[in-house]
Structures are given as C-alpha cells and as structure tokens.
C-alpha cells in the first residue's frame, strides 16, 4: 500500500513537472512571437515603390519575421503573427482595409506552404538518414512556397482587391479604367528600356489581369526571393535561440 502511494506521488510530481515545462516553453514561444510581431510591424512601415510601376503598388519585407515564425513554430504561429500585424496596421494606419485583407491571404499562403514544404524536406532527409542543413531546408521550403503565394496573389487581386478599389474609390478617380491605364503606362515605360526584340514580345495591357501578370507577378516573386535569401541564414543563426537550445 505504501509503495502504491509513493508511486502515485512520483507520477503526480512528474506530471506537475511536465506541465511546468510546457507552460514555461509556451511562455518563451509567446515572447519570441511578440518580438517577431514587433519586427514585422516595424518593417511594414518601411514601404517603397519600385520604379516605373503603378502608384498603387508598394513593397515591404514585413513577411520575413512571419516566415521565420512559421518555420520555427508551425504555420499557425506564423499566421497569427501575420494576422495581428494587419489588425494593428488597420487600426493605426490609413492603409486601405481591402489591401490589408488581400496581403494577409497572400502572405499567409506563402508562410504556410513554405512551412509545409520545409517539413516535407526535413522528414524526407531524416528518413534517409541524411544530414539536414537548416538554411538549405529553409530555402527549399520557402522557394516552393512562392508558387502558391503568387497564384493566390493573382486571383485575389484580380477578383477581390481591384473590384473593391473600383467600387469604393471611384469618386476619387480610382476606377478599373484608370488602373488599366496606369498599368499600360508602366508596361510601355518598361518596353522603352528594352531591346526591340524583347520589347516586341511583351503584350499591351488592355485588361487588369494583363497588368497583374506583367507587373505584380514579377515584383511578388522578386520580393519573396529577397526575403528568403535574407531569412534563411538568419534562421540558421537564430536557431538555438528560437528553439531554446542555448545554455
């Protein structure tokens, strides 16, 4: 009887210890995610407009900490950081609500699929007993994540963002016609800087989707490539801190 009581006491102690460890780790992860959220918010204020593109297009690299959060702690963690960033921005900045919604779905697609491909790569290498290089795994998953993110970007801007802008900002001159004209001017400016043989291949912009395909798609791909090239070595460097392996 006494032995049973001692066993029960030991089991209770182990359970309490496990719960304490879980709560401690959860607290640490929460703190790291809050830091990454702060960095994402800070980066979101540093927007810039690429040259010779419509004025509606701007670029920032605030998806970088979201990508690190997703790879380190899972797609839900990354998506939460992404969501909170846009909620805060919508509350304190005069950004349009519709562009924030659009960017949320695009960035969430990128970080979620990047994490899925990352996990598939790590699992495959582990099963084969091959050494896993963190930066290489990070880049593999993230580069594949560009494809679904670009597809989502195309459709959500074509069928959600630009129709909403036309509907809500028609009184200030933002219409489908003006957006097409802006894209057409940008494409013509680009054509003027290219050799005649290449410029002749680029079609004229007569529809919204032409502009998205010719302008937004290359910018989106270039943006995510830059993010990955910076984030991959950064993740490898921060890995011990992110996973609490430092002494």
Backbone as numpy.savetxt, mean C-alpha at the origin, in Angstrom:
# Nx Ny Nz CAx CAy CAz Cx Cy Cz
-3.80 -37.08 45.85 -4.63 -35.87 45.85 -3.77 -34.62 45.85
-2.73 -34.67 46.66 -1.82 -33.53 46.76 -1.10 -33.31 45.42
-0.71 -34.41 44.75 -0.03 -34.30 43.47 -0.93 -33.65 42.42
-2.22 -34.05 42.46 -3.17 -33.46 41.51 -3.30 -31.96 41.71
-3.33 -31.56 42.98 -3.43 -30.12 43.29 -2.21 -29.38 42.79
-1.03 -29.99 42.99 0.21 -29.36 42.53 0.22 -29.23 41.01
-0.27 -30.31 40.32 -0.34 -30.26 38.86 -1.27 -29.14 38.38
-2.42 -29.02 39.08 -3.38 -27.98 38.71 -2.79 -26.59 38.91
-2.07 -26.41 40.01 -1.44 -25.12 40.28 -0.41 -24.79 39.20
0.38 -25.83 38.81 1.39 -25.61 37.78 0.75 -25.24 36.44
-0.34 -25.93 36.08 -1.03 -25.64 34.84 -1.61 -24.23 34.83
-2.17 -23.82 35.97 -2.69 -22.46 36.09 -1.58 -21.43 35.93
-0.45 -21.70 36.53 0.68 -20.78 36.43 1.17 -20.66 34.99
1.25 -21.82 34.30 1.68 -21.80 32.91 0.69 -21.03 32.04
-0.60 -21.21 32.30 -1.62 -20.51 31.54 -1.53 -19.01 31.77
-1.34 -18.62 33.04 -1.21 -17.20 33.35 0.03 -16.61 32.69
1.11 -17.39 32.69 2.36 -16.93 32.08 2.18 -16.74 30.57
1.47 -17.70 29.95 1.21 -17.61 28.51 0.34 -16.40 28.20
-0.68 -16.18 29.02 -1.55 -15.02 28.81 -0.78 -13.72 28.97
0.11 -13.67 29.96 0.92 -12.47 30.18 1.84 -12.22 28.99
2.42 -13.31 28.47 3.30 -13.16 27.31 2.51 -12.68 26.10
1.30 -13.23 25.91 0.47 -12.82 24.78 0.09 -11.35 24.89
-0.34 -10.95 26.10 -0.72 -9.55 26.29 0.47 -8.63 26.09
1.63 -9.08 26.57 2.83 -8.28 26.41 3.20 -8.11 24.94
3.12 -9.21 24.18 3.45 -9.14 22.75 2.42 -8.30 22.01
1.14 -8.46 22.37 0.10 -7.68 21.72 0.31 -6.19 21.94
0.71 -5.84 23.16 0.99 -4.43 23.47 2.15 -3.91 22.64
3.21 -4.73 22.51 4.38 -4.32 21.72 3.99 -4.13 20.25
3.22 -5.08 19.71 2.80 -4.98 18.31 1.95 -3.73 18.11
1.05 -3.46 19.06 0.20 -2.27 18.97 1.04 -1.00 18.95
2.05 -0.95 19.79 2.92 0.22 19.83 3.67 0.41 18.50
4.16 -0.70 17.95 4.87 -0.61 16.67 3.92 -0.15 15.57
2.69 -0.68 15.57 1.72 -0.28 14.55 1.36 1.20 14.67
1.29 1.70 15.89 1.02 3.13 16.09 2.16 3.98 15.54
3.38 3.51 15.73 4.54 4.22 15.17 4.49 4.21 13.65
4.19 3.04 13.07 4.08 2.94 11.62 2.94 3.80 11.09
1.85 3.89 11.84 0.74 4.76 11.46 1.19 6.22 11.45
1.95 6.61 12.47 2.46 7.98 12.52 3.36 8.30 11.34
4.22 7.34 10.98 5.11 7.54 9.83 4.29 7.64 8.54
3.26 6.78 8.42 2.41 6.80 7.22 1.70 8.15 7.10
1.19 8.65 8.20 0.52 9.95 8.19 1.49 11.06 7.79
2.69 11.02 8.35 3.69 12.03 8.03 4.04 12.00 6.54
4.26 10.80 6.01 4.60 10.67 4.60 3.45 11.11 3.69
2.21 10.95 4.17 1.06 11.31 3.34 0.96 12.81 3.10
1.64 13.60 3.93 1.62 15.05 3.74 2.66 15.51 2.71
3.57 14.62 2.35 4.59 14.97 1.38 4.19 14.47 -0.01
3.14 15.09 -0.53 2.67 14.74 -1.86 3.42 15.58 -2.90
3.61 15.00 -4.06 4.18 15.77 -5.16 3.49 15.39 -6.46
3.53 16.30 -7.39 2.89 16.08 -8.69 3.96 15.78 -9.73
3.93 14.61 -10.33 4.89 14.32 -11.41 4.73 15.33 -12.55
5.80 15.63 -13.24 5.70 16.60 -14.34 4.87 16.07 -15.51
4.27 16.99 -16.22 3.50 16.70 -17.44 2.39 15.67 -17.21
1.69 15.79 -16.08 0.53 14.93 -15.85 -0.63 15.81 -15.41
-1.87 15.33 -15.50 -3.01 16.12 -15.05 -2.87 16.57 -13.60
-3.39 17.74 -13.30 -3.24 18.32 -11.95 -3.94 17.49 -10.88
-4.89 16.64 -11.28 -5.59 15.81 -10.30 -4.69 14.70 -9.73
-3.60 14.41 -10.40 -2.74 13.30 -9.99 -1.62 13.79 -9.08
-1.50 13.17 -7.93 -0.39 13.43 -7.02 0.09 12.10 -6.45
1.32 12.10 -5.98 1.94 10.86 -5.50 2.53 11.08 -4.11
2.36 10.10 -3.25 3.08 10.07 -1.98 3.49 8.63 -1.70
4.36 8.46 -0.72 4.91 7.12 -0.44 4.48 6.62 0.94
3.29 7.03 1.38 2.82 6.64 2.71 2.44 5.18 2.80
2.38 4.48 1.66 2.08 3.05 1.68 3.27 2.25 2.21
4.44 2.85 2.26 5.65 2.12 2.69 5.52 1.51 4.09
5.20 2.31 5.13 5.03 1.69 6.46 3.87 0.72 6.54
2.85 0.93 5.71 1.73 -0.01 5.68 2.18 -1.36 5.13
3.03 -1.32 4.13 3.57 -2.56 3.56 4.41 -3.30 4.58
5.24 -2.59 5.31 6.07 -3.21 6.34 5.18 -3.84 7.43
4.12 -3.12 7.82 3.20 -3.65 8.84 2.53 -4.93 8.35
2.14 -4.96 7.07 1.47 -6.13 6.51 2.40 -7.33 6.45
3.63 -7.13 6.00 4.59 -8.23 5.90 4.97 -8.72 7.29
5.14 -7.82 8.23 5.61 -8.19 9.57 4.53 -8.86 10.41
3.29 -8.33 10.35 2.25 -8.77 11.29 1.00 -9.32 10.62
0.98 -9.36 9.30 -0.17 -9.92 8.61 -0.98 -8.84 7.90
-1.78 -9.25 6.91 -2.52 -8.29 6.09 -3.55 -7.46 6.85
-4.12 -8.02 7.92 -5.10 -7.26 8.70 -4.43 -6.07 9.38
-3.24 -6.29 9.92 -2.49 -5.22 10.57 -2.18 -4.11 9.58
-1.71 -4.49 8.39 -1.42 -3.49 7.36 -2.66 -2.73 6.93
-3.78 -3.46 6.77 -5.03 -2.82 6.35 -5.55 -1.86 7.41
-5.37 -2.21 8.68 -5.81 -1.33 9.78 -5.00 -0.03 9.76
-3.69 -0.13 9.59 -2.85 1.07 9.50 -3.29 1.93 8.32
-3.54 1.29 7.20 -3.99 2.00 6.00 -5.33 2.70 6.24
-6.27 1.99 6.84 -7.59 2.56 7.11 -7.51 3.75 8.06
-6.76 3.60 9.16 -6.65 4.68 10.14 -5.98 5.90 9.53
-5.02 5.68 8.64 -4.35 6.81 7.98 -5.37 7.63 7.19
-6.22 6.95 6.42 -7.18 7.68 5.60 -8.32 8.27 6.43
-8.67 7.62 7.54 -9.69 8.19 8.43 -9.18 9.50 9.02
-7.94 9.50 9.50 -7.36 10.71 10.08 -7.22 11.80 9.01
-6.74 11.43 7.83 -6.58 12.42 6.76 -7.92 13.03 6.36
-8.94 12.20 6.27 -10.27 12.69 5.91 -10.79 13.67 6.95
-10.42 13.44 8.23 -10.91 14.27 9.32 -10.19 15.62 9.41
-8.89 15.64 9.05 -8.11 16.86 9.31 -7.61 17.58 8.07
-7.73 16.94 6.91 -7.19 17.54 5.69 -8.32 17.70 4.67
-8.19 18.70 3.82 -9.24 18.99 2.84 -9.12 18.12 1.59
-8.60 16.92 1.74 -8.59 15.98 0.61 -10.02 15.58 0.29
-10.27 15.18 -0.94 -11.61 14.72 -1.26 -11.84 13.35 -0.65
-13.02 13.13 -0.16 -13.38 11.85 0.44 -13.26 10.73 -0.58
-13.63 11.01 -1.81 -13.66 9.98 -2.84 -12.25 9.50 -3.21
-11.30 10.40 -3.27 -9.93 9.99 -3.57 -9.35 9.16 -2.43
-9.73 9.49 -1.19 -9.26 8.70 -0.06 -9.83 7.28 -0.09
-11.11 7.17 -0.43 -11.73 5.84 -0.54 -11.05 5.05 -1.65
-10.84 5.70 -2.78 -10.18 5.04 -3.91 -8.79 4.56 -3.53
-8.00 5.45 -2.93 -6.63 5.08 -2.56 -6.58 4.01 -1.48
-7.58 4.00 -0.59 -7.62 2.97 0.44 -7.73 1.58 -0.19
-8.63 1.42 -1.13 -8.81 0.11 -1.76 -7.59 -0.28 -2.59
-6.97 0.69 -3.25 -5.79 0.39 -4.06 -4.64 -0.05 -3.17
-4.35 0.72 -2.12 -3.23 0.42 -1.24 -3.47 -0.87 -0.45
-4.71 -1.07 -0.01 -5.02 -2.30 0.73 -4.82 -3.53 -0.15
-5.23 -3.43 -1.40 -5.00 -4.54 -2.34 -3.52 -4.83 -2.47
-2.72 -3.78 -2.59 -1.27 -3.94 -2.75 -0.66 -4.63 -1.54
-0.94 -4.14 -0.33 -0.26 -4.68 0.86 -0.78 -6.08 1.22
-2.07 -6.34 0.98 -2.63 -7.65 1.30 -2.06 -8.72 0.36
-2.07 -8.45 -0.92 -1.55 -9.44 -1.88 -0.04 -9.58 -1.75
0.65 -8.50 -1.40 2.09 -8.60 -1.18 2.39 -9.56 -0.04
1.61 -9.47 1.03 1.81 -10.36 2.17 1.47 -11.81 1.82
0.43 -12.00 1.02 0.04 -13.35 0.61 1.15 -13.99 -0.23
1.69 -13.26 -1.19 2.77 -13.78 -2.03 4.05 -13.98 -1.21
4.27 -13.09 -0.25 5.44 -13.22 0.63 5.36 -14.52 1.44
4.20 -14.78 2.03 4.01 -15.99 2.82 4.14 -17.24 1.95
3.64 -17.19 0.73 3.74 -18.33 -0.18 5.20 -18.61 -0.51
5.97 -17.57 -0.73 7.40 -17.71 -1.04 8.15 -18.30 0.15
7.90 -17.75 1.33 8.58 -18.23 2.54 8.22 -19.67 2.82
6.93 -20.01 2.68 6.48 -21.38 2.93 7.13 -22.36 1.94
7.18 -21.97 0.68 7.78 -22.84 -0.35 9.26 -23.08 -0.06
9.98 -22.02 0.27 11.41 -22.15 0.55 11.65 -22.98 1.81
10.79 -22.79 2.81 10.94 -23.54 4.07 10.71 -25.03 3.84
9.70 -25.36 3.06 9.40 -26.76 2.78 10.53 -27.44 2.01
11.25 -26.67 1.22 12.37 -27.21 0.44 13.69 -27.15 1.21
13.64 -26.60 2.42 14.84 -26.50 3.24 15.85 -25.51 2.71
15.37 -24.51 1.98 16.26 -23.51 1.39 16.30 -22.28 2.30
17.47 -21.71 2.44 17.63 -20.52 3.28 16.80 -19.37 2.73
16.15 -18.65 3.63 15.28 -17.55 3.24 15.97 -16.22 3.53
16.15 -15.43 2.49 16.68 -14.08 2.65 15.50 -13.11 2.74
15.42 -12.42 3.87 14.24 -11.61 4.16 13.99 -10.55 3.11
15.02 -9.85 2.68 14.82 -8.79 1.71 14.36 -9.36 0.36
14.89 -10.52 -0.01 14.50 -11.14 -1.28 13.04 -11.61 -1.22
12.65 -12.21 -0.08 11.26 -12.64 0.09 10.32 -11.44 0.07
10.74 -10.37 0.71 9.95 -9.14 0.75 9.73 -8.61 -0.66
10.81 -8.55 -1.45 10.71 -8.02 -2.80 9.88 -8.93 -3.70
10.04 -10.25 -3.54 9.27 -11.19 -4.36 7.77 -10.98 -4.14
7.36 -10.99 -2.87 5.94 -10.83 -2.58 5.40 -9.49 -3.03
6.16 -8.43 -2.78 5.68 -7.08 -3.08 5.60 -6.81 -4.58
6.58 -7.31 -5.33 6.52 -7.09 -6.78 5.29 -7.77 -7.39
4.96 -8.96 -6.92 3.75 -9.62 -7.40 2.50 -8.86 -6.96
2.59 -8.19 -5.80 1.45 -7.42 -5.30 1.11 -6.22 -6.17
2.06 -5.77 -6.97 1.82 -4.63 -7.86 0.72 -4.94 -8.87
0.68 -6.18 -9.36 -0.25 -6.54 -10.43 -1.71 -6.38 -10.00
-2.17 -7.03 -8.92 -3.57 -6.83 -8.53 -3.87 -5.39 -8.13
-2.90 -4.70 -7.52 -3.12 -3.30 -7.12 -3.34 -2.42 -8.33
-2.59 -2.65 -9.40 -2.74 -1.86 -10.62 -4.08 -2.13 -11.29
-4.50 -3.38 -11.29 -5.80 -3.75 -11.87 -6.93 -3.06 -11.08
-6.86 -3.14 -9.76 -7.89 -2.49 -8.92 -7.87 -0.99 -9.14
-6.67 -0.40 -9.23 -6.55 1.04 -9.48 -7.28 1.43 -10.76
-7.08 0.67 -11.81 -7.71 0.99 -13.10 -9.23 0.99 -12.98
-9.79 -0.06 -12.41 -11.24 -0.18 -12.37 -11.88 0.77 -11.36
-11.25 0.97 -10.21 -11.87 1.83 -9.20 -11.82 3.29 -9.62
-10.78 3.69 -10.36 -10.74 5.07 -10.85 -11.68 5.25 -12.03
-11.74 4.25 -12.89 -12.62 4.37 -14.07 -14.10 4.37 -13.68
-14.50 3.50 -12.76 -15.92 3.33 -12.47 -16.38 3.94 -11.15
-15.44 4.43 -10.33 -15.83 5.05 -9.07 -15.32 6.48 -8.93
-13.99 6.67 -8.96 -13.42 7.98 -8.63 -13.83 9.06 -9.63
-13.57 8.85 -10.90 -13.84 9.91 -11.87 -15.34 10.19 -12.04
-16.20 9.18 -12.04 -17.64 9.50 -12.04 -18.07 10.31 -10.83
-17.49 10.00 -9.64 -17.83 10.76 -8.44 -17.34 12.20 -8.54
-16.13 12.38 -9.08 -15.60 13.74 -9.24 -16.47 14.55 -10.20
-16.89 13.91 -11.30 -17.76 14.58 -12.27 -19.09 14.96 -11.62
-19.64 14.06 -10.81 -20.94 14.28 -10.20 -20.90 15.40 -9.15
-19.81 15.43 -8.35 -19.77 16.35 -7.21 -19.06 17.67 -7.48
-18.21 17.71 -8.50 -17.42 18.93 -8.73 -17.65 19.53 -10.12
-18.78 19.18 -10.70 -19.10 19.71 -12.02 -19.23 21.24 -11.98
-19.73 21.78 -10.87 -19.94 23.22 -10.76 -18.63 24.01 -10.77
-17.52 23.35 -10.38 -16.23 24.05 -10.37 -15.38 23.64 -11.58
-16.01 23.02 -12.55 -15.32 22.73 -13.80 -14.67 21.37 -13.91
-14.84 20.52 -12.88 -14.26 19.17 -12.95 -15.31 18.24 -13.55
-15.21 18.04 -14.85 -16.16 17.18 -15.55 -15.39 16.09 -16.29
-16.13 15.10 -16.75 -15.49 14.04 -17.54 -14.78 14.63 -18.76
-15.42 15.60 -19.39 -14.83 16.23 -20.57 -13.53 16.94 -20.24
-13.51 17.68 -19.11 -12.30 18.42 -18.73 -11.18 17.47 -18.32
-11.54 16.35 -17.68 -10.54 15.36 -17.27 -9.91 14.72 -18.50
-10.74 14.37 -19.48 -10.22 13.79 -20.73 -9.29 14.78 -21.42
-9.68 16.06 -21.45 -8.86 17.08 -22.09 -7.52 17.23 -21.37
-7.55 17.12 -20.04 -6.32 17.22 -19.26 -5.39 16.05 -19.57
-5.96 14.85 -19.63 -5.17 13.66 -19.99 -4.61 13.79 -21.40
-5.45 14.26 -22.32 -5.03 14.39 -23.71 -3.86 15.35 -23.83
-3.91 16.47 -23.09 -2.82 17.42 -23.12 -1.53 16.84 -22.57
-1.65 16.06 -21.50 -0.47 15.43 -20.90 0.16 14.43 -21.86
-0.69 13.62 -22.49 -0.17 12.61 -23.42 0.49 13.27 -24.62
-0.10 14.35 -25.13 0.50 15.06 -26.25 1.84 15.67 -25.86
1.94 16.18 -24.63 3.21 16.74 -24.15 4.28 15.66 -24.05
3.88 14.48 -23.63 4.82 13.35 -23.55 5.25 12.92 -24.94
4.28 12.85 -25.86 4.59 12.46 -27.25 5.59 13.42 -27.88
5.51 14.70 -27.51 6.40 15.71 -28.09 7.85 15.52 -27.68
8.06 14.82 -26.55 9.43 14.60 -26.06 9.99 13.24 -26.49
9.22 12.49 -27.26 9.66 11.15 -27.66 10.04 11.14 -29.14
10.90 10.19 -29.53 11.20 10.03 -30.96 9.92 9.75 -31.75
9.89 10.17 -32.99 8.68 10.05 -33.80 8.18 8.61 -33.91
9.12 7.66 -33.99 8.73 6.25 -34.13 7.97 5.76 -32.90
8.42 6.21 -31.72 7.76 5.79 -30.48 6.48 6.59 -30.27
6.55 7.90 -30.55 5.37 8.76 -30.35 4.19 8.29 -31.20
4.49 7.75 -32.37 3.42 7.29 -33.25 2.66 6.09 -32.72
3.29 5.36 -31.80 2.64 4.17 -31.23 1.60 4.57 -30.18
1.85 5.68 -29.49 0.97 6.10 -28.40 -0.33 6.66 -28.96
-1.45 6.08 -28.59 -2.74 6.55 -29.14 -3.17 7.87 -28.50
-4.09 8.55 -29.16 -4.65 9.78 -28.60 -5.68 9.43 -27.53
-5.85 10.33 -26.59 -6.79 10.11 -25.49 -8.15 10.66 -25.87
-9.13 9.79 -25.97 -10.51 10.21 -26.26 -11.49 9.71 -25.20
-11.00 8.87 -24.29 -11.83 8.34 -23.21 -11.05 8.39 -21.91
-11.77 8.38 -20.79 -11.12 8.41 -19.47 -10.16 7.24 -19.31
-10.60 6.06 -19.75 -9.78 4.87 -19.52 -8.47 4.93 -20.31
-8.45 5.66 -21.42 -7.21 5.84 -22.16 -6.18 6.57 -21.28
-6.63 7.63 -20.63 -5.74 8.40 -19.77 -5.25 7.61 -18.58
-6.16 6.84 -17.98 -5.76 6.01 -16.84 -4.71 4.99 -17.27
-4.94 4.39 -18.42 -4.01 3.37 -18.92 -2.65 3.97 -19.27
-2.64 5.13 -19.88 -1.39 5.72 -20.37 -0.64 6.53 -19.30
-1.36 7.07 -18.33 -0.74 7.93 -17.30 -0.72 7.27 -15.93
-1.90 6.89 -15.43 -1.99 6.38 -14.05 -1.30 5.04 -13.87
-1.45 4.15 -14.84 -0.84 2.82 -14.70 0.68 2.91 -14.58
1.38 3.60 -15.49 2.84 3.70 -15.34 3.27 4.39 -14.03
2.53 5.43 -13.63 2.87 6.13 -12.38 2.69 5.21 -11.18
1.60 4.45 -11.17 1.33 3.52 -10.08 2.42 2.47 -9.97
2.79 1.88 -11.10 3.82 0.85 -11.11 5.16 1.42 -10.64
5.52 2.61 -11.15 6.78 3.24 -10.76 6.79 3.57 -9.26
5.67 4.05 -8.75 5.56 4.37 -7.32 5.80 3.15 -6.45
5.15 2.05 -6.78 5.30 0.85 -5.96 6.68 0.22 -6.09
7.30 0.35 -7.24 8.67 -0.15 -7.39 9.61 0.62 -6.48
9.46 1.94 -6.44 10.29 2.76 -5.55 10.06 2.38 -4.09
8.78 2.22 -3.72 8.44 1.83 -2.34 9.10 0.51 -1.97
9.03 -0.47 -2.87 9.60 -1.80 -2.59 11.12 -1.73 -2.45
11.77 -0.99 -3.33 13.23 -0.90 -3.30 13.73 -0.24 -2.01
12.92 0.63 -1.44 13.28 1.27 -0.17 12.87 0.39 1.01
11.67 -0.19 0.94 11.12 -0.92 2.07 11.80 -2.27 2.32
12.24 -2.95 1.25 12.82 -4.29 1.40 14.08 -4.29 2.27
15.10 -3.47 1.98 16.27 -3.45 2.86 15.94 -2.88 4.24
14.97 -1.96 4.28 14.57 -1.39 5.57 13.93 -2.45 6.46
13.09 -3.29 5.86 12.46 -4.38 6.61 13.50 -5.37 7.13
14.46 -5.71 6.28 15.52 -6.63 6.69 16.31 -6.05 7.86
16.56 -4.74 7.81 17.30 -4.07 8.88 16.49 -4.03 10.18
15.20 -3.78 10.06 14.34 -3.63 11.24 13.74 -4.95 11.73
14.00 -6.04 11.02 13.38 -7.33 11.36 13.53 -7.70 12.84
14.73 -7.61 13.42 14.85 -7.98 14.86 13.98 -7.10 15.77
13.83 -5.83 15.42 13.03 -4.93 16.23 11.54 -5.22 16.04
11.13 -5.41 14.79 9.72 -5.66 14.49 9.22 -6.96 15.11
10.12 -7.94 15.24 9.73 -9.23 15.79 10.30 -9.46 17.18
10.76 -8.39 17.80 11.18 -8.40 19.21 12.24 -9.47 19.50
13.23 -9.54 18.59 14.31 -10.51 18.76 15.58 -9.85 19.28
15.50 -8.57 19.58 16.68 -7.88 20.13 16.81 -8.20 21.60
18.05 -8.19 22.07 18.30 -8.51 23.49 18.05 -7.26 24.34
